[in-house]
Coordinates of C-alpha atoms (C1' of nucleotides) in Angstrom, one line a residue:
Chain A
M278 CA 64.9 180.3 114.2
H279 CA 67.8 181.4 116.4
S280 CA 67.9 184.4 118.6
Q281 CA 70.1 187.3 117.8
N282 CA 72.1 186.5 120.8
E283 CA 72.7 182.9 119.7
E284 CA 73.7 184.1 116.3
N285 CA 76.2 186.5 117.9
Y286 CA 77.8 183.7 119.9
L287 CA 78.1 181.4 116.9
K288 CA 79.6 184.2 114.9
A289 CA 82.1 185.0 117.6
I290 CA 83.0 181.3 117.9
F291 CA 83.5 181.1 114.2
K292 CA 85.8 184.1 114.2
L293 CA 87.9 182.8 117.1
S294 CA 88.1 179.4 115.5
A295 CA 90.7 180.8 113.1
E296 CA 93.2 180.9 115.9
G297 CA 93.0 177.2 116.7
P298 CA 90.3 174.6 117.0
A299 CA 88.9 175.0 120.5
V300 CA 87.6 178.4 121.6
S301 CA 88.1 179.1 125.3
T302 CA 85.4 180.6 127.6
S303 CA 87.6 183.6 128.4
A304 CA 88.3 184.4 124.7
L305 CA 84.6 184.3 124.0
A306 CA 83.9 186.5 127.0
R307 CA 86.4 189.0 125.8
E308 CA 85.1 189.0 122.2
L309 CA 81.5 189.4 123.3
D310 CA 82.2 191.8 126.2
V311 CA 80.4 189.7 128.8
Q312 CA 81.5 187.9 131.9
A313 CA 82.9 184.4 131.7
A314 CA 80.1 183.0 133.8
S315 CA 77.6 184.2 131.2
V316 CA 79.5 182.5 128.5
T317 CA 79.4 179.2 130.4
D318 CA 75.6 179.4 130.8
M319 CA 75.2 180.2 127.1
V320 CA 77.5 177.6 125.7
K321 CA 75.5 174.9 127.5
K322 CA 72.4 176.1 125.8
L323 CA 74.1 176.1 122.4
A324 CA 75.4 172.6 123.0
A325 CA 71.9 171.4 123.9
K326 CA 70.8 172.6 120.5
E327 CA 73.8 170.8 118.9
L328 CA 75.2 174.0 117.4
I329 CA 78.5 173.5 119.2
Q330 CA 80.4 170.8 121.1
Y331 CA 81.2 171.7 124.6
E332 CA 83.3 169.9 127.1
K333 CA 83.7 171.3 130.6
Y334 CA 87.0 173.3 131.0
Q335 CA 87.9 172.4 127.4
G336 CA 86.3 175.2 125.4
V337 CA 83.9 174.9 122.5
L338 CA 83.9 173.8 118.9
L339 CA 81.3 174.5 116.2
T340 CA 79.3 171.6 114.8
A341 CA 78.6 171.5 111.0
K342 CA 75.1 172.9 111.8
G343 CA 76.5 175.7 114.0
R344 CA 79.1 176.6 111.4
L345 CA 76.5 177.0 108.7
V346 CA 74.5 179.3 110.9
A347 CA 77.6 181.4 111.7
V348 CA 78.7 181.6 108.0
N349 CA 75.2 182.6 107.0
I350 CA 75.3 185.5 109.4
I351 CA 78.7 186.5 108.0
R352 CA 77.2 186.2 104.5
K353 CA 74.4 188.6 105.4
H354 CA 76.7 191.0 107.2
R355 CA 79.0 191.3 104.3
I356 CA 76.3 191.6 101.6
W357 CA 74.7 194.4 103.6
E358 CA 78.0 196.1 103.9
V359 CA 78.3 196.1 100.1
F360 CA 74.9 197.6 99.9
L361 CA 75.6 200.3 102.3
V362 CA 78.9 201.4 100.6
D363 CA 78.0 200.8 97.0
K364 CA 74.4 201.9 96.9
L365 CA 74.0 204.3 99.9
G366 CA 77.4 205.9 99.7
F367 CA 78.6 205.1 103.2
G368 CA 82.4 205.1 103.9
W369 CA 84.0 201.8 104.7
S370 CA 84.6 202.7 108.3
E371 CA 80.9 203.6 108.9
V372 CA 79.1 200.4 108.0
H373 CA 80.1 197.9 110.6
D374 CA 77.6 198.8 113.3
I375 CA 74.7 199.0 111.0
A376 CA 75.5 195.7 109.3
E377 CA 75.8 194.2 112.8
Q378 CA 72.1 194.9 113.1
L379 CA 71.0 194.1 109.6
E380 CA 72.7 190.7 109.6
H381 CA 70.0 189.4 112.0
I382 CA 67.1 190.1 109.7
H383 CA 65.5 186.7 109.0
S384 CA 64.6 186.3 105.3
E385 CA 66.5 184.1 102.9
Q386 CA 64.5 185.7 100.1
L387 CA 65.7 189.1 101.1
I388 CA 69.3 188.3 101.1
D389 CA 69.1 186.4 97.8
R390 CA 67.4 189.4 96.1
L391 CA 69.8 191.8 97.7
D392 CA 72.7 189.6 96.4
D393 CA 71.1 189.8 92.9
F394 CA 70.7 193.6 93.2
L395 CA 74.4 193.9 94.0
D396 CA 75.5 191.6 91.2
H397 CA 76.8 188.8 93.4
P398 CA 79.8 190.4 95.0
S399 CA 82.6 188.1 96.2
F400 CA 84.2 190.5 98.7
D401 CA 82.8 193.1 101.1
P402 CA 84.2 196.7 101.3
H403 CA 86.9 195.6 103.7
G404 CA 88.0 192.7 101.5
G405 CA 86.2 190.1 103.5
P406 CA 85.2 187.1 101.4
I407 CA 81.4 186.6 101.1
P408 CA 80.3 183.0 101.6
D409 CA 77.8 181.6 99.1
R410 CA 74.4 180.1 100.1
E411 CA 76.1 176.8 100.9
G412 CA 78.7 178.4 103.2
R413 CA 81.7 178.2 100.8
L414 CA 84.1 181.1 101.1
P415 CA 85.8 182.4 98.0
Q416 CA 89.6 182.1 98.3
R417 CA 91.7 185.3 98.4
Q418 CA 95.4 185.0 98.1
A419 CA 96.1 187.7 100.5
E420 CA 98.7 187.8 103.2
P421 CA 99.4 190.2 106.1
L422 CA 101.6 193.2 105.1
S423 CA 103.9 192.2 107.9
A424 CA 104.9 189.0 106.0
L425 CA 106.4 191.0 103.1
P426 CA 110.2 191.4 102.7
V427 CA 111.7 194.9 102.3
G428 CA 111.5 196.2 98.7
S429 CA 108.4 194.2 97.6
K430 CA 105.4 195.8 96.0
A431 CA 101.9 194.9 96.8
I432 CA 98.2 196.0 96.5
V433 CA 95.9 196.4 99.4
A434 CA 93.4 193.6 99.5
G435 CA 91.6 194.1 102.8
V436 CA 91.8 194.2 106.6
K437 CA 91.7 191.4 109.0
D438 CA 89.7 193.1 111.6
D439 CA 87.3 195.9 110.6
D440 CA 87.9 198.1 113.5
R441 CA 86.6 201.6 113.0
E442 CA 89.6 203.4 114.1
L443 CA 91.9 201.3 112.0
L444 CA 89.8 201.9 108.9
E445 CA 89.7 205.6 109.4
Y446 CA 93.5 205.6 109.9
L447 CA 94.1 203.7 106.7
E448 CA 91.6 205.8 104.8
Q449 CA 93.5 208.9 105.8
K450 CA 96.8 207.4 104.5
G451 CA 95.1 206.5 101.2
L452 CA 95.5 202.8 101.9
L453 CA 92.1 201.7 100.6
I454 CA 91.4 198.5 98.7
G455 CA 93.3 198.4 95.5
A456 CA 96.0 201.0 96.6
R457 CA 99.6 200.2 95.5
L458 CA 102.3 200.3 98.0
R459 CA 106.0 199.4 98.5
V460 CA 107.8 198.4 101.6
L461 CA 110.8 200.7 102.0
E462 CA 112.2 199.8 105.4
H463 CA 111.8 197.5 108.2
L464 CA 112.8 198.6 111.7
T465 CA 113.8 195.5 113.7
F466 CA 113.6 197.7 116.9
D467 CA 109.8 197.7 116.9
D468 CA 108.9 195.8 113.8
S469 CA 107.4 198.9 112.2
L470 CA 107.5 199.4 108.4
V471 CA 108.0 202.4 106.2
L472 CA 105.8 202.4 103.2
E473 CA 105.6 204.2 100.0
T474 CA 102.1 204.9 98.9
P475 CA 100.5 207.2 96.3
S476 CA 99.9 209.7 99.0
G477 CA 103.5 209.7 100.4
K478 CA 105.7 207.8 102.8
W479 CA 104.2 206.5 106.0
S480 CA 105.4 204.5 108.9
V481 CA 103.0 201.8 110.2
S482 CA 103.3 199.8 113.4
R483 CA 103.6 196.0 113.5
K484 CA 100.0 195.8 114.7
V485 CA 98.7 197.7 111.7
A486 CA 100.9 195.6 109.3
D487 CA 99.5 192.4 110.8
N488 CA 96.0 193.6 110.1
L489 CA 96.5 195.0 106.6
L490 CA 96.1 192.2 104.0
V491 CA 97.9 192.6 100.7
R492 CA 98.2 190.6 97.4
P493 CA 101.0 190.7 94.9
P494 CA 100.6 193.3 92.1
A495 CA 99.1 192.0 88.9
V496 CA 101.8 190.6 86.6
E497 CA 101.3 192.5 83.3
Chain B
M50 CA 67.4 203.7 122.8
H51 CA 64.1 201.8 123.0
S52 CA 63.7 198.0 122.7
Q53 CA 62.0 196.5 119.8
N54 CA 59.2 195.5 122.1
E55 CA 58.7 199.0 123.3
E56 CA 58.7 200.2 119.7
N57 CA 56.0 197.7 118.8
Y58 CA 53.8 198.7 121.7
L59 CA 54.1 202.4 120.7
K60 CA 53.4 201.6 117.1
A61 CA 50.3 199.6 118.1
I62 CA 49.0 202.4 120.3
F63 CA 49.5 204.9 117.6
K64 CA 47.6 202.7 115.1
L65 CA 44.7 202.2 117.5
S66 CA 44.6 205.9 118.4
A67 CA 43.0 206.5 115.1
E68 CA 39.8 205.0 116.5
G69 CA 39.5 207.4 119.4
P70 CA 41.8 209.0 121.9
A71 CA 42.3 206.4 124.7
V72 CA 43.5 202.9 123.7
S73 CA 42.2 200.1 125.9
T74 CA 44.2 197.3 127.4
S75 CA 42.2 194.7 125.6
A76 CA 42.5 196.4 122.2
L77 CA 46.2 196.5 122.6
A78 CA 46.3 192.8 123.7
R79 CA 44.4 191.9 120.6
E80 CA 46.6 193.9 118.3
L81 CA 49.8 192.6 119.7
D82 CA 48.6 189.1 120.3
V83 CA 49.5 188.9 124.0
Q84 CA 47.5 188.5 127.1
A85 CA 45.9 191.6 128.7
A86 CA 48.0 191.0 131.9
S87 CA 51.1 191.4 129.8
V88 CA 49.9 194.7 128.4
T89 CA 49.2 196.0 131.9
D90 CA 52.8 195.2 132.9
M91 CA 54.2 196.8 129.8
V92 CA 52.1 200.0 129.8
K93 CA 53.3 200.7 133.3
K94 CA 56.9 200.6 132.1
L95 CA 56.1 202.8 129.1
A96 CA 54.4 205.3 131.4
A97 CA 57.4 205.4 133.7
K98 CA 59.5 206.4 130.6
E99 CA 56.9 209.1 129.8
L100 CA 56.2 207.6 126.4
I101 CA 52.5 207.2 127.2
Q102 CA 49.9 208.5 129.8
Y103 CA 48.4 205.7 131.7
E104 CA 45.5 205.8 134.2
K105 CA 44.4 202.5 135.8
Y106 CA 41.3 201.1 134.0
Q107 CA 41.2 204.1 131.7
G108 CA 43.5 202.9 128.9
V109 CA 46.5 204.7 127.5
L110 CA 47.4 207.8 125.4
L111 CA 50.7 208.6 123.6
T112 CA 52.7 211.6 124.9
A113 CA 54.4 213.9 122.3
K114 CA 57.6 211.9 122.9
G115 CA 55.9 208.6 122.4
R116 CA 54.1 209.7 119.3
L117 CA 57.4 210.8 117.8
V118 CA 58.9 207.4 118.4
A119 CA 55.9 205.6 116.9
V120 CA 55.8 207.8 113.8
N121 CA 59.5 207.3 113.4
I122 CA 59.0 203.5 113.3
I123 CA 56.3 203.9 110.8
R124 CA 58.5 206.1 108.7
K125 CA 61.2 203.5 108.7
H126 CA 58.7 200.7 108.0
R127 CA 57.3 202.4 105.0
I128 CA 60.6 203.6 103.5
W129 CA 61.9 200.0 103.7
E130 CA 58.8 198.8 102.0
V131 CA 59.4 201.1 99.1
F132 CA 63.0 199.8 98.9
L133 CA 61.8 196.2 98.9
V134 CA 59.2 196.7 96.1
D135 CA 61.0 199.3 94.0
K136 CA 64.5 198.1 94.2
L137 CA 64.4 194.4 95.0
G138 CA 61.3 193.6 93.1
F139 CA 59.1 192.1 95.9
G140 CA 55.3 192.1 95.4
W141 CA 53.3 194.4 97.6
S142 CA 51.9 191.5 99.5
E143 CA 55.3 190.1 100.4
V144 CA 57.0 193.0 102.2
H145 CA 55.2 193.5 105.4
D146 CA 56.9 190.9 107.6
I147 CA 60.4 191.9 106.4
A148 CA 59.7 195.6 106.9
E149 CA 58.4 194.7 110.4
Q150 CA 62.0 193.6 111.2
L151 CA 63.8 196.3 109.3
E152 CA 61.9 199.1 111.0
H153 CA 63.8 198.4 114.2
I154 CA 67.3 199.0 112.8
H155 CA 68.7 201.9 114.8
S156 CA 70.4 204.4 112.5
E157 CA 69.1 207.8 111.5
Q158 CA 71.8 208.1 108.9
L159 CA 70.7 204.8 107.3
I160 CA 67.1 205.8 106.9
D161 CA 68.0 209.3 105.7
R162 CA 70.4 207.9 103.0
L163 CA 67.8 205.2 102.0
D164 CA 65.3 208.0 101.7
D165 CA 67.7 209.8 99.4
F166 CA 68.4 206.7 97.4
L167 CA 64.6 206.2 96.8
D168 CA 64.1 209.9 95.9
H169 CA 62.0 210.8 98.9
P170 CA 58.8 208.8 98.4
S171 CA 55.6 210.2 99.9
F172 CA 53.7 207.0 100.0
D173 CA 54.6 203.3 100.5
P174 CA 53.5 200.5 98.1
H175 CA 50.2 200.2 99.9
G176 CA 49.5 203.9 99.7
G177 CA 50.4 204.5 103.3
P178 CA 51.7 208.1 103.8
I179 CA 55.4 208.3 104.8
P180 CA 56.1 210.7 107.7
D181 CA 59.0 213.1 107.3
R182 CA 61.8 213.4 109.9
E183 CA 59.7 215.7 112.1
G184 CA 56.8 213.2 112.1
R185 CA 54.5 215.1 109.7
L186 CA 52.3 212.9 107.6
P187 CA 51.6 213.9 104.0
Q188 CA 47.9 214.3 103.4
R189 CA 46.1 212.0 101.0
Q190 CA 42.6 212.8 100.0
A191 CA 41.5 209.2 99.9
E192 CA 38.3 207.7 101.3
P193 CA 37.1 204.1 101.7
L194 CA 35.5 202.6 98.6
S195 CA 32.4 201.9 100.7
A196 CA 31.7 205.6 100.9
L197 CA 31.2 206.0 97.2
P198 CA 27.7 206.2 95.6
V199 CA 26.7 203.9 92.8
G200 CA 27.9 205.0 89.5
S201 CA 31.0 206.9 90.6
K202 CA 34.4 206.4 89.2
A203 CA 37.5 206.3 91.3
I204 CA 41.2 205.3 91.4
V205 CA 42.7 202.9 93.9
A206 CA 44.9 204.9 96.3
G207 CA 45.8 202.3 98.9
V208 CA 44.6 199.9 101.6
K209 CA 43.8 200.7 105.2
D210 CA 45.3 197.5 106.6
D211 CA 48.1 195.8 104.8
D212 CA 46.9 192.3 105.5
R213 CA 48.7 189.8 103.3
E214 CA 45.6 187.9 102.2
L215 CA 43.7 191.1 101.3
L216 CA 46.6 192.3 99.3
E217 CA 46.9 189.0 97.3
Y218 CA 43.1 189.1 96.7
L219 CA 43.2 192.6 95.4
E220 CA 46.3 191.9 93.2
Q221 CA 44.4 189.0 91.7
K222 CA 41.5 191.3 90.7
G223 CA 43.9 193.9 89.3
L224 CA 43.1 196.4 92.0
L225 CA 46.6 197.7 92.5
I226 CA 47.4 201.3 93.2
G227 CA 46.4 203.5 90.3
A228 CA 43.8 201.1 88.9
R229 CA 40.6 202.7 87.7
L230 CA 37.2 201.4 88.8
R231 CA 33.5 202.2 88.7
V232 CA 30.8 201.2 91.2
L233 CA 28.1 199.4 89.3
E234 CA 25.8 198.1 92.0
H235 CA 25.3 198.2 95.7
L236 CA 23.5 195.3 97.4
T237 CA 21.8 196.6 100.5
F238 CA 21.3 193.0 101.6
D239 CA 25.0 192.5 102.6
D240 CA 26.4 195.9 101.6
S241 CA 28.6 194.3 98.9
L242 CA 29.5 196.2 95.8
V243 CA 29.8 195.2 92.2
L244 CA 32.8 196.9 90.5
E245 CA 33.9 197.4 87.0
T246 CA 37.7 197.1 86.7
P247 CA 40.1 196.9 83.8
S248 CA 40.2 193.1 84.4
G249 CA 36.4 192.6 84.5
K250 CA 33.5 192.8 86.9
W251 CA 33.9 191.8 90.5
S252 CA 31.8 191.7 93.5
V253 CA 33.6 192.8 96.7
S254 CA 32.3 192.5 100.3
R255 CA 31.6 195.4 102.7
K256 CA 34.7 194.6 104.6
V257 CA 37.0 194.8 101.5
A258 CA 35.3 198.0 100.5
D259 CA 36.0 199.5 103.9
N260 CA 39.6 198.6 103.6
L261 CA 40.2 199.8 100.0
L262 CA 41.0 203.5 99.8
V263 CA 40.2 205.4 96.6
R264 CA 40.5 208.9 95.3
P265 CA 38.5 210.8 92.7
P266 CA 39.8 210.3 89.1
A267 CA 41.9 213.2 87.9
V268 CA 39.8 215.9 86.3
E269 CA 41.2 216.4 82.8
Chain C
dT282 C1' 19.2 199.4 141.4
dT283 C1' 20.9 195.1 142.1
dT284 C1' 23.0 191.3 139.6
dT285 C1' 25.7 189.6 136.1
dA286 C1' 29.1 190.1 132.7
dA287 C1' 33.2 192.0 130.8
dT288 C1' 37.4 194.3 131.4
dT289 C1' 41.5 195.2 133.9
dT290 C1' 44.8 194.6 137.4
dT291 C1' 47.5 191.9 140.9
dA292 C1' 50.2 188.0 142.3
dG293 C1' 53.1 184.5 141.4
dT294 C1' 55.8 181.8 137.8
dC295 C1' 58.7 181.1 133.6
dT296 C1' 62.4 181.9 130.0
dT297 C1' 66.3 184.3 128.1
dG298 C1' 70.4 186.3 129.1
dT299 C1' 73.0 188.8 132.2
dC300 C1' 75.6 189.6 136.7
dT301 C1' 78.6 188.8 141.3
dA302 C1' 80.7 185.9 144.6
dA303 C1' 82.3 181.6 145.8
dA304 C1' 84.0 177.0 144.6
dT305 C1' 86.4 174.1 141.5
dT306 C1' 89.6 172.7 138.0
dT307 C1' 93.7 173.5 135.2
dA308 C1' 98.1 175.7 134.4
dT309 C1' 102.4 177.8 136.1
dT310 C1' 106.0 178.5 139.4
dT311 C1' 109.2 177.7 142.6
Chain D
dA201 C1' 105.9 167.9 143.7
dA202 C1' 103.7 171.4 146.3
dA203 C1' 102.1 176.1 146.2
dT204 C1' 100.2 179.8 143.8
dA205 C1' 97.9 181.8 140.0
dA206 C1' 94.7 181.8 136.3
dA207 C1' 90.7 180.1 134.1
dT208 C1' 86.3 178.0 134.5
dT209 C1' 82.1 176.6 136.6
dT210 C1' 78.3 176.7 140.1
dA211 C1' 75.0 179.1 142.9
dG212 C1' 72.0 182.6 143.6
dA213 C1' 69.9 187.1 141.8
dC214 C1' 68.1 190.3 138.6
dA215 C1' 65.7 192.7 134.4
dA216 C1' 62.7 192.3 130.4
dG217 C1' 58.5 190.2 128.8
dA218 C1' 55.6 186.8 128.7
dC219 C1' 52.0 183.5 131.0
dT220 C1' 47.9 181.7 134.2
dA221 C1' 44.7 182.1 137.9
dA222 C1' 42.5 185.0 141.0
dA223 C1' 40.9 189.5 142.7
dA224 C1' 39.2 194.1 141.7
dT225 C1' 36.9 197.4 138.9
dT226 C1' 33.8 199.1 135.4
dA227 C1' 29.9 198.4 132.2
dA228 C1' 25.6 196.2 130.9
dA229 C1' 21.2 193.9 131.9
dA230 C1' 17.4 192.5 134.4

DNA sequence: TTTTAATTTTAGTCTTGTCTAAATTTATTT
DNA sequence: AAATAAATTTAGACAAGACTAAAATTAAAA
């Protein structure tokens, strides 16, 4: 059994692995909000348990074993988020911190039964894909809103980072999952976009557009 | 916010307080499965936080503050047990260890919403009373089976200690909550009882009879 | 009422995970 | 290519909780 802390490190490494293979000490320190020295200590312990590969000054890499642990935590996190939103009626911006705790409950049976209870969801309330028991992630053909050319229509498919403030901001603009939108303008000055949404026209910054994932509208 | 460990100590002290006011170091050590020396260390810390009263060599006592924390943990534990049994289909003997983890999730909102979702249950799957948000316990007029005279009829209302083995044993004999029974015989030799239950006649030991709580059958 | 036994506390150590400050290595400039 | 800056690691400490062994206190027995 792994400690909550170990699980959090592995999860963070998995998340940062998306930006390139090796994860640096400082990136991990930033993500976990601890000092770099603490990270160095911890990655040595994780390497001793063969959950990561670690080479001095070269950053870390998940082993197959470590990846499985990380993906399992993500599976639990996302299934719990579905429960909180679908069954308990929480808003999509309220569930992250609670799921952050629930993801560390150790019981395979619990998560399997919860998965049954929820009818085997494939995506969480933020559009995040839910891994299966073997750690396979369902594919979503979603891309950042910032990649769309002016004039194109799309449907909100999720967010990259489920930051509370961002989620509340999007909620306010009616940009929930499934919402239709159209890109009206692109300002080269600051890379912001003007969108048409069911609730009106809105300008969103480059950063928001990078974090908002969309998919092409269904071809009827 | 209290650590899980602090919460477990307070819960144990609350539980042991039923057997008399002051809880001894050794009783706590036994209950928590740690050495007495560790208990001494810990109770000093809890006393410093004004969660308990502690006098050297005299054992400990919960303060009002400590009692509220303890009862709140019990509230969470029991509400989660209802969820596990009623919604996820776990058996009554399978839920203790999982609820032991879930009770430490910090979110008042979560437990309140869960309570709504479950329609405000008053008792958990083992017949344990569920405290309300203010820490008040619903009264149950239940007494140990061992207190009944020969010939009396009763209905199973719960168990005192939700020990896994005991629960499985009772389940096997059909002695679940709500089951009717009648005391046929009392052997003074070992204080065991012979019961008539819907599934047949069974002999139960004194220890089991002490732990099985019953209430009088409804007067029609 | 001593003596013995049981309980409790103190003292010192260990593990996990964190920190700061200093030393080392790698990366970036000039 | 040498000098500076940034990133990383080492060294030494600390807090939470646990342990063992020894000392102190309380309870029980002779």
